Coordinates of C-alpha atoms in Angstrom, one line a residue:
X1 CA -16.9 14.8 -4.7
X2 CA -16.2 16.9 -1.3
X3 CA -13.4 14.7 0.1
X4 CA -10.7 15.1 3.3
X5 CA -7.6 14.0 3.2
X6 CA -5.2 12.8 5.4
X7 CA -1.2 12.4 5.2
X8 CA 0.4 10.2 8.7
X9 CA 3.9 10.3 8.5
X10 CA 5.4 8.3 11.0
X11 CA 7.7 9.3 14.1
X12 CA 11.9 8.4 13.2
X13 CA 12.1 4.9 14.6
X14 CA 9.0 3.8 14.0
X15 CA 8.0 0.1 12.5
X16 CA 5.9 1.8 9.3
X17 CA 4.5 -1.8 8.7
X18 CA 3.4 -1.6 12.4
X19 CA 2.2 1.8 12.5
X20 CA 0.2 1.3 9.6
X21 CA -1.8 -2.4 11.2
X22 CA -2.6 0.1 14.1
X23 CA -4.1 2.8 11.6
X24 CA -5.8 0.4 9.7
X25 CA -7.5 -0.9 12.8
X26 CA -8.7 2.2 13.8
X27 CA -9.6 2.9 11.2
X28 CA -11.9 -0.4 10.6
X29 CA -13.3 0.8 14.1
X30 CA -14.0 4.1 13.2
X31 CA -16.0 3.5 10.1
X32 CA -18.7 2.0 12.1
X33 CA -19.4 5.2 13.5
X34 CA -19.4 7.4 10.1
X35 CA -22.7 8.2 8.1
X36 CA -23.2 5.9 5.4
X37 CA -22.7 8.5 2.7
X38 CA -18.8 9.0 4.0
X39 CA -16.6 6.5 3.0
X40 CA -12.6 5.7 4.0
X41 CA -10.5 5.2 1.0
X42 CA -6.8 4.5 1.2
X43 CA -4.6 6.6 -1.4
X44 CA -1.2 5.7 -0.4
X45 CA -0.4 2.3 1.6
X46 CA 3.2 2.0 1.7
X47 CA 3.5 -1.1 3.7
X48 CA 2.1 -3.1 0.4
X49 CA 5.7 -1.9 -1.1
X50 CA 7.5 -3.4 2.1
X51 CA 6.1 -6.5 2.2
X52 CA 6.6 -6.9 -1.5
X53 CA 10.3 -6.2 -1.1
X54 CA 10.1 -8.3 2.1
X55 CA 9.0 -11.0 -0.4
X56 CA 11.1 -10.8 -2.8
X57 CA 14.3 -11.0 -0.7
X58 CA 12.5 -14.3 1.3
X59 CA 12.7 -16.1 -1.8
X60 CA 16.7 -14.8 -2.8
X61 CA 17.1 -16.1 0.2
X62 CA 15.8 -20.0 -0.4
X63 CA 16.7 -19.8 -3.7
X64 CA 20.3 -18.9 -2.8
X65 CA 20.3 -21.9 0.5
X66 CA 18.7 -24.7 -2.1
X67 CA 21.8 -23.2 -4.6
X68 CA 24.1 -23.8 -1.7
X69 CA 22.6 -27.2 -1.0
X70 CA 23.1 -28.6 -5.0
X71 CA 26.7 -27.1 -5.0
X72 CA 28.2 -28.7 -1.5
X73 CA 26.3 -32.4 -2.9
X74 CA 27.6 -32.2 -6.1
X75 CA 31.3 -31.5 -5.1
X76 CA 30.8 -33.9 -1.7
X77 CA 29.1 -36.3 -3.6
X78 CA 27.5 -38.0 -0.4
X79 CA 24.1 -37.1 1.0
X80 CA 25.6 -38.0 4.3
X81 CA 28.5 -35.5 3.6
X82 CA 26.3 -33.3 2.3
X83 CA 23.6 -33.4 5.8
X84 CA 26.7 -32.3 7.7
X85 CA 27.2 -28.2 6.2
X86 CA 23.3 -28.4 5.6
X87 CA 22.7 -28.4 9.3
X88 CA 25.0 -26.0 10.0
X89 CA 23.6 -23.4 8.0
X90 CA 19.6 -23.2 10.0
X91 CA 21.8 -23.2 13.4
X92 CA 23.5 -20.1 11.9
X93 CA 20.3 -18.4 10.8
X94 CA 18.5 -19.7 14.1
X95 CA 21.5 -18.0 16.4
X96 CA 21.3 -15.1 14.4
X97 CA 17.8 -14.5 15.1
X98 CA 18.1 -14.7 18.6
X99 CA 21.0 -12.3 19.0
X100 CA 19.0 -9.8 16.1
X101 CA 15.9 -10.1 19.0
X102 CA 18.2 -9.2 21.6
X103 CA 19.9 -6.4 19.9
X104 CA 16.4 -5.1 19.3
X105 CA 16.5 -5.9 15.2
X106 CA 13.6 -6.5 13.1
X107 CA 13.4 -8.5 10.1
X108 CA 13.7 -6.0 7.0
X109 CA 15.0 -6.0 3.8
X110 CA 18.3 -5.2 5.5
X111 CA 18.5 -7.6 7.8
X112 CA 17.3 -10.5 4.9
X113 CA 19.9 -9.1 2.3
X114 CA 22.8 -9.4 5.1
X115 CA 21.2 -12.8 5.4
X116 CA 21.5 -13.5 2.0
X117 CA 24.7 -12.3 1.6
X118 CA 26.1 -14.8 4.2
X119 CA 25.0 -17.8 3.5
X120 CA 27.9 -18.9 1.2
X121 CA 30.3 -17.5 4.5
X122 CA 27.9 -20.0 6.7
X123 CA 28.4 -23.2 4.9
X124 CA 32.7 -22.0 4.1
X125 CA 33.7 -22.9 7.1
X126 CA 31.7 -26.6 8.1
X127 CA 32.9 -27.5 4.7
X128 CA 36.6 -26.6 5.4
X129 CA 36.2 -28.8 8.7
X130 CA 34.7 -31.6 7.2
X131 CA 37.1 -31.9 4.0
X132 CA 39.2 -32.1 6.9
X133 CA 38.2 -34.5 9.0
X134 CA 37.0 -37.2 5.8
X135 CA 40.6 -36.7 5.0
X136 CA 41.5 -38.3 8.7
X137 CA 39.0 -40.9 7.7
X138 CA 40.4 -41.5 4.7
X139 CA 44.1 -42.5 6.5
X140 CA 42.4 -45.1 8.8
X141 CA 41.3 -43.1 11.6
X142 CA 38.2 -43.8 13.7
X143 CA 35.8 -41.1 12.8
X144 CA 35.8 -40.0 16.9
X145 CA 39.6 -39.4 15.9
X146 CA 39.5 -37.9 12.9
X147 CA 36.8 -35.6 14.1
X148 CA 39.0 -34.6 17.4
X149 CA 42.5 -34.5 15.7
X150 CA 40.9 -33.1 12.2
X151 CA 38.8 -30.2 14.0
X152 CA 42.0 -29.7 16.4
X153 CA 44.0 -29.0 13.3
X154 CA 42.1 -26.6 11.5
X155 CA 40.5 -24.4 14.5
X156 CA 43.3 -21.8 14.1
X157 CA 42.4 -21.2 9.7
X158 CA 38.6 -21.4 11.0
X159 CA 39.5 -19.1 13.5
X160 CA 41.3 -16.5 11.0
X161 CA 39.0 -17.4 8.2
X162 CA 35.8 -15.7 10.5
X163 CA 37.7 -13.1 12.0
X164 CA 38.9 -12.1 8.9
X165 CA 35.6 -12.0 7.4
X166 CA 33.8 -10.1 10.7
X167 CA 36.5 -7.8 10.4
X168 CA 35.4 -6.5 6.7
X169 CA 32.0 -5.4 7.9
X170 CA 33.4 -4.2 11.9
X171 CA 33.9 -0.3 9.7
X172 CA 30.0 -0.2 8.6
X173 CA 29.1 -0.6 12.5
X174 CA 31.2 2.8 13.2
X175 CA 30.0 4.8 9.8
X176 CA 28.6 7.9 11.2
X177 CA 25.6 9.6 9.4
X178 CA 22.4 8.3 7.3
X179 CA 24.6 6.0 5.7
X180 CA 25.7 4.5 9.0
X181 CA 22.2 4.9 10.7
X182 CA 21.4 2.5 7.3
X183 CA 24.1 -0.5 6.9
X184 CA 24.8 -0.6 11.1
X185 CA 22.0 -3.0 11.6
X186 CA 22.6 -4.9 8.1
X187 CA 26.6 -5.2 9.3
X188 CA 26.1 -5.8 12.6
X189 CA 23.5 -9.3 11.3
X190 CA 26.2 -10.3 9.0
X191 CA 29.1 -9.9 11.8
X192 CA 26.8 -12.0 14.4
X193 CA 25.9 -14.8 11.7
X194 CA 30.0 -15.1 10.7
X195 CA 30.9 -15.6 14.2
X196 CA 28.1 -17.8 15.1
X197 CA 29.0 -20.3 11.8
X198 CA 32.2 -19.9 13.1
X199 CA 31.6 -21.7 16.5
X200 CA 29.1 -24.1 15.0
X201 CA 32.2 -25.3 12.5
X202 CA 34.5 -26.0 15.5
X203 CA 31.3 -27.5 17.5
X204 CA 28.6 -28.8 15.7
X205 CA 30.2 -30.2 12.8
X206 CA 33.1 -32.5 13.9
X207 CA 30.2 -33.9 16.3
X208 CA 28.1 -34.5 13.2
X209 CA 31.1 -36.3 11.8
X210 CA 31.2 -38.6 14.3
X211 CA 27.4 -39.3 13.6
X212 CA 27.8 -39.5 10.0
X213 CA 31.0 -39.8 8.7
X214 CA 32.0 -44.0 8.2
X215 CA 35.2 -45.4 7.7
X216 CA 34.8 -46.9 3.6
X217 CA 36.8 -49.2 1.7
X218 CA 38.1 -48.1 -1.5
X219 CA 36.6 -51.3 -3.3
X220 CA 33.2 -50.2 -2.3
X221 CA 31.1 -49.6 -5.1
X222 CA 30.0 -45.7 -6.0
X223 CA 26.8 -44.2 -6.5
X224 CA 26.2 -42.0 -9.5
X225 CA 26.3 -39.0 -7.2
X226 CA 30.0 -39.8 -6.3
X227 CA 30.4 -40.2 -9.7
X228 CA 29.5 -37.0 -11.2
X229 CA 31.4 -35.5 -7.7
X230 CA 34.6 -37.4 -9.5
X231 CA 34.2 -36.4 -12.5
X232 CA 33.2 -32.8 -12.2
X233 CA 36.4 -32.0 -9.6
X234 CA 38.5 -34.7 -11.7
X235 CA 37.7 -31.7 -15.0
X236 CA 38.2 -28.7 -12.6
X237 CA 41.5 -29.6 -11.3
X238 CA 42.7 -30.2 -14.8
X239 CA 41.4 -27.1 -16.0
X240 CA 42.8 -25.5 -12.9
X241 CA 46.5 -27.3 -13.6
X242 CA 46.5 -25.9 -17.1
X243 CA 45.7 -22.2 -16.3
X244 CA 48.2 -22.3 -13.5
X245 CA 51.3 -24.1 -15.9
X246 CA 50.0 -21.2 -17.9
X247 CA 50.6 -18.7 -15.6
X248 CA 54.2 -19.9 -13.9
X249 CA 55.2 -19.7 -18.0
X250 CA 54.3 -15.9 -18.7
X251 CA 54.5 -14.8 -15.0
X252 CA 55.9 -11.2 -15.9
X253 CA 52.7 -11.1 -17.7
X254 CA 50.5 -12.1 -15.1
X255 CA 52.4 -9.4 -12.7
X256 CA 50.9 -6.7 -15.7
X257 CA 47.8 -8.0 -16.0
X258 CA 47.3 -8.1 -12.1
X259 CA 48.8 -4.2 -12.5
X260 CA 46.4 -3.5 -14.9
X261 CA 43.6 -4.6 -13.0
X262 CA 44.3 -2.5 -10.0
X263 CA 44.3 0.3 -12.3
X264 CA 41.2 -0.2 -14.1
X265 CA 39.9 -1.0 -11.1
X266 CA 40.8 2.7 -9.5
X267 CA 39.9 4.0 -12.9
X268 CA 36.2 2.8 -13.7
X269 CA 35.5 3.8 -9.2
X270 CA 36.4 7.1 -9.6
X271 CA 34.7 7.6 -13.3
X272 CA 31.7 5.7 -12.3
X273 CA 28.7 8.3 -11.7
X274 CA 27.5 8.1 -7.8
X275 CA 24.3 8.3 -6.1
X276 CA 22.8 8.5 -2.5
X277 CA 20.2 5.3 -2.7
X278 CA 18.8 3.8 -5.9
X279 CA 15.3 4.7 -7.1
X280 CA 12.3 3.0 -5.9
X281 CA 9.7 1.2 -8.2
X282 CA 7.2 2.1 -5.6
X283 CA 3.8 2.0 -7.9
X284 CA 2.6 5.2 -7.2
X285 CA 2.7 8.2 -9.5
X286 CA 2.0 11.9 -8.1
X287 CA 1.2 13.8 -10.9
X288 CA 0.2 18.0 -10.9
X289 CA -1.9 19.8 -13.7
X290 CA -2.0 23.3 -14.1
X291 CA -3.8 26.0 -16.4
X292 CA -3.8 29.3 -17.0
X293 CA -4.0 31.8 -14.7
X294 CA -7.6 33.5 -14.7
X295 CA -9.0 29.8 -15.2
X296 CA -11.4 29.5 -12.2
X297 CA -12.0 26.6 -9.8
X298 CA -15.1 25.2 -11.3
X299 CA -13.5 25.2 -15.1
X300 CA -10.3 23.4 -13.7
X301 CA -12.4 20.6 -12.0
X302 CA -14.1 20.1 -15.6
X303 CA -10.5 20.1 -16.7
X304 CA -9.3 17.6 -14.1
X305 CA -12.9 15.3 -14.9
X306 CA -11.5 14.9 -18.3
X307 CA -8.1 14.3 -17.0
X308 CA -9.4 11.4 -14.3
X309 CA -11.0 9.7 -17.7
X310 CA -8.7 9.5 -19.1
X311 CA -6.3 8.0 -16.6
X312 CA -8.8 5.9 -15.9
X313 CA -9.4 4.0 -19.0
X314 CA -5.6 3.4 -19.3
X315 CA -5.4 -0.6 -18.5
X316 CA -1.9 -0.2 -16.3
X317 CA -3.3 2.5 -14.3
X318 CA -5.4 0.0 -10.7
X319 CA -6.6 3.4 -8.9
X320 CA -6.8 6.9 -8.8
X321 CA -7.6 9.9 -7.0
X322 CA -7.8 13.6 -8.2
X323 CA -8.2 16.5 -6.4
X324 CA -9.0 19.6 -8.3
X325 CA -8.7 23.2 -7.7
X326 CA -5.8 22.3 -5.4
X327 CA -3.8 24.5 -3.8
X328 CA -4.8 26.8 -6.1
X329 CA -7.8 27.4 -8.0
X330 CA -5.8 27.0 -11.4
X331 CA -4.0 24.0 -10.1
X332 CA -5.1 20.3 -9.4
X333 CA -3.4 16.9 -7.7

């Protein structure tokens, strides 16, 4: 069938998912106008592969927050606890949203995986401050004192805890070239989400523990959540006291094997194979036939007939398109 077709390549900068709603569009408007016997078929939509990805990283990312949720309620073992370093992670996300609007970002798959990545550094810190301030509690205070003296006591670790932490991903803001033009907007996300849990820790949460936290007496009776917390920390820290007594007994031995790792470690880097980026599953397959040379235009497009049946009938394969006697007359797409 007599066919035209059309590549659009976008200009560098360029949203492709929005580039490709404003084709799509016009094209919708323009179709109208065509004969009926000419009809617009899309061979290559690359936004389908975005969104997917898109997706996919959209659930990471509430699989990995209802992850964080189970872990900081089973080791709290209060839902009330366990409300206080909850609410502190949307805040994050929600602050880091507005700045990524200011700085111009748009949510990609960058942008969600530095998301991602952060979540367990967004909840660190509220849960640092709140171990902190229960422990106030737990000595008689009112919670309006704990929450000012408890908060007052651990600003300056909060304080070098996020710092330290912006600080790893300040070099991928600098990187010059592709790579940098890549990972800037995915460190600068994960640098504006630290600092913002940061603040919220030292803010939002001792308030929160005025709200929620209540003074309790040791007779009072515990649920089965506390129970399990007790029981599950109660088998850590002994696991954690044997592997340490361990440890102080062989400690030249601990010195080697800490040696040893450092050297693996510079070992398998250096031996490991690199690449620029990871290959893309993106569902489409460009393939090229060719024949022999005197074979004319009208014999290859029998020859590429043949070849579209049998692609055709294969159950994996959803579309196809073949061009034949293209761009020469013993060649086809």
């Amino acid at each position: 069938i007599p066919c035209v077709v059309i590549a659009i390549i976008k200009e560098a900068g360029a949203n492709t998912i929005k580039v490709i709603e404003d084709i799509k569009n016009m094209l919708n408007e323009i179709k109208w106008e065509l004969p009926p016997s000419i009809k617009l078929e899309y061979l290559f939509d690359q936004s389908v592969f975005i969104m997917e990805s898109v997706h996919d990283v959209e659930l990471t990312l509430i699989v990995a927050f209802i992850l964080v949720v189970l872990v900081v309620l089973f080791y709290l073992g209060k839902f009330l606890d366990t409300v206080i370093p909850i609410l502190a992670l949307p805040m994050s996300v929600v602050g880091t949203f507005t700045l990524m609007f200011v700085y111009g970002f748009s949510i990609d798959i960058l942008s969600l995986l530095a998301l991602t990545l952060s979540i367990g550094f967004l909840v660190d810190d509220a849960i640092v401050v709140l171990e902190n301030i229960h422990r106030h509690v737990e000595m008689g205070k009112t919670p309006w004192e704990a929450a000012l003296n408890g908060s007052k006591q651990i600003s300056f670790t909060i304080l070098s805890m996020t710092l330290s932490l912006a600080c790893v991903f300040i070099p991928l803001v600098f990187m010059e070239g592709i790579m940098g033009r890549m990972f800037r907007e995915f460190a600068i996300t994960i640098v504006t989400a630290v600092l913002i849990s940061g603040f919220i820790s030292l803010s939002l949460t001792p308030m929160l523990c005025v709200r929620f936290i209540s003074q309790t007496s040791p007779d009072k009776k515990k649920n089965w959540i506390e129970k399990i917390s007790n029981k599950l920390n109660t088998s850590l820290l002994n696991v954690y006291k044997k592997g340490l007594s361990v440890v102080f007994k062989h400690r030249f031995m601990t010195l080697l094997a800490g040696c040893a790792s450092v050297a693996a470690t510079i070992y398998l880097g250096s031996s490991l194979s690199t690449d620029f980026i990871p290959g893309d599953d993106l569902g489409f397959v460009n393939g090229f036939a060719l024949a022999s040379d005197p074979t004319s235009p009208y014999k290859m497009i029998e020859y590429q007939k043949k070849l579209s049946e049998i692609i055709r009938n294969d159950p994996n394969v959803q579309d196809h398109v073949a061009v034949g006697a293209i761009p020469n007359p013993n060649q086809s797409l």
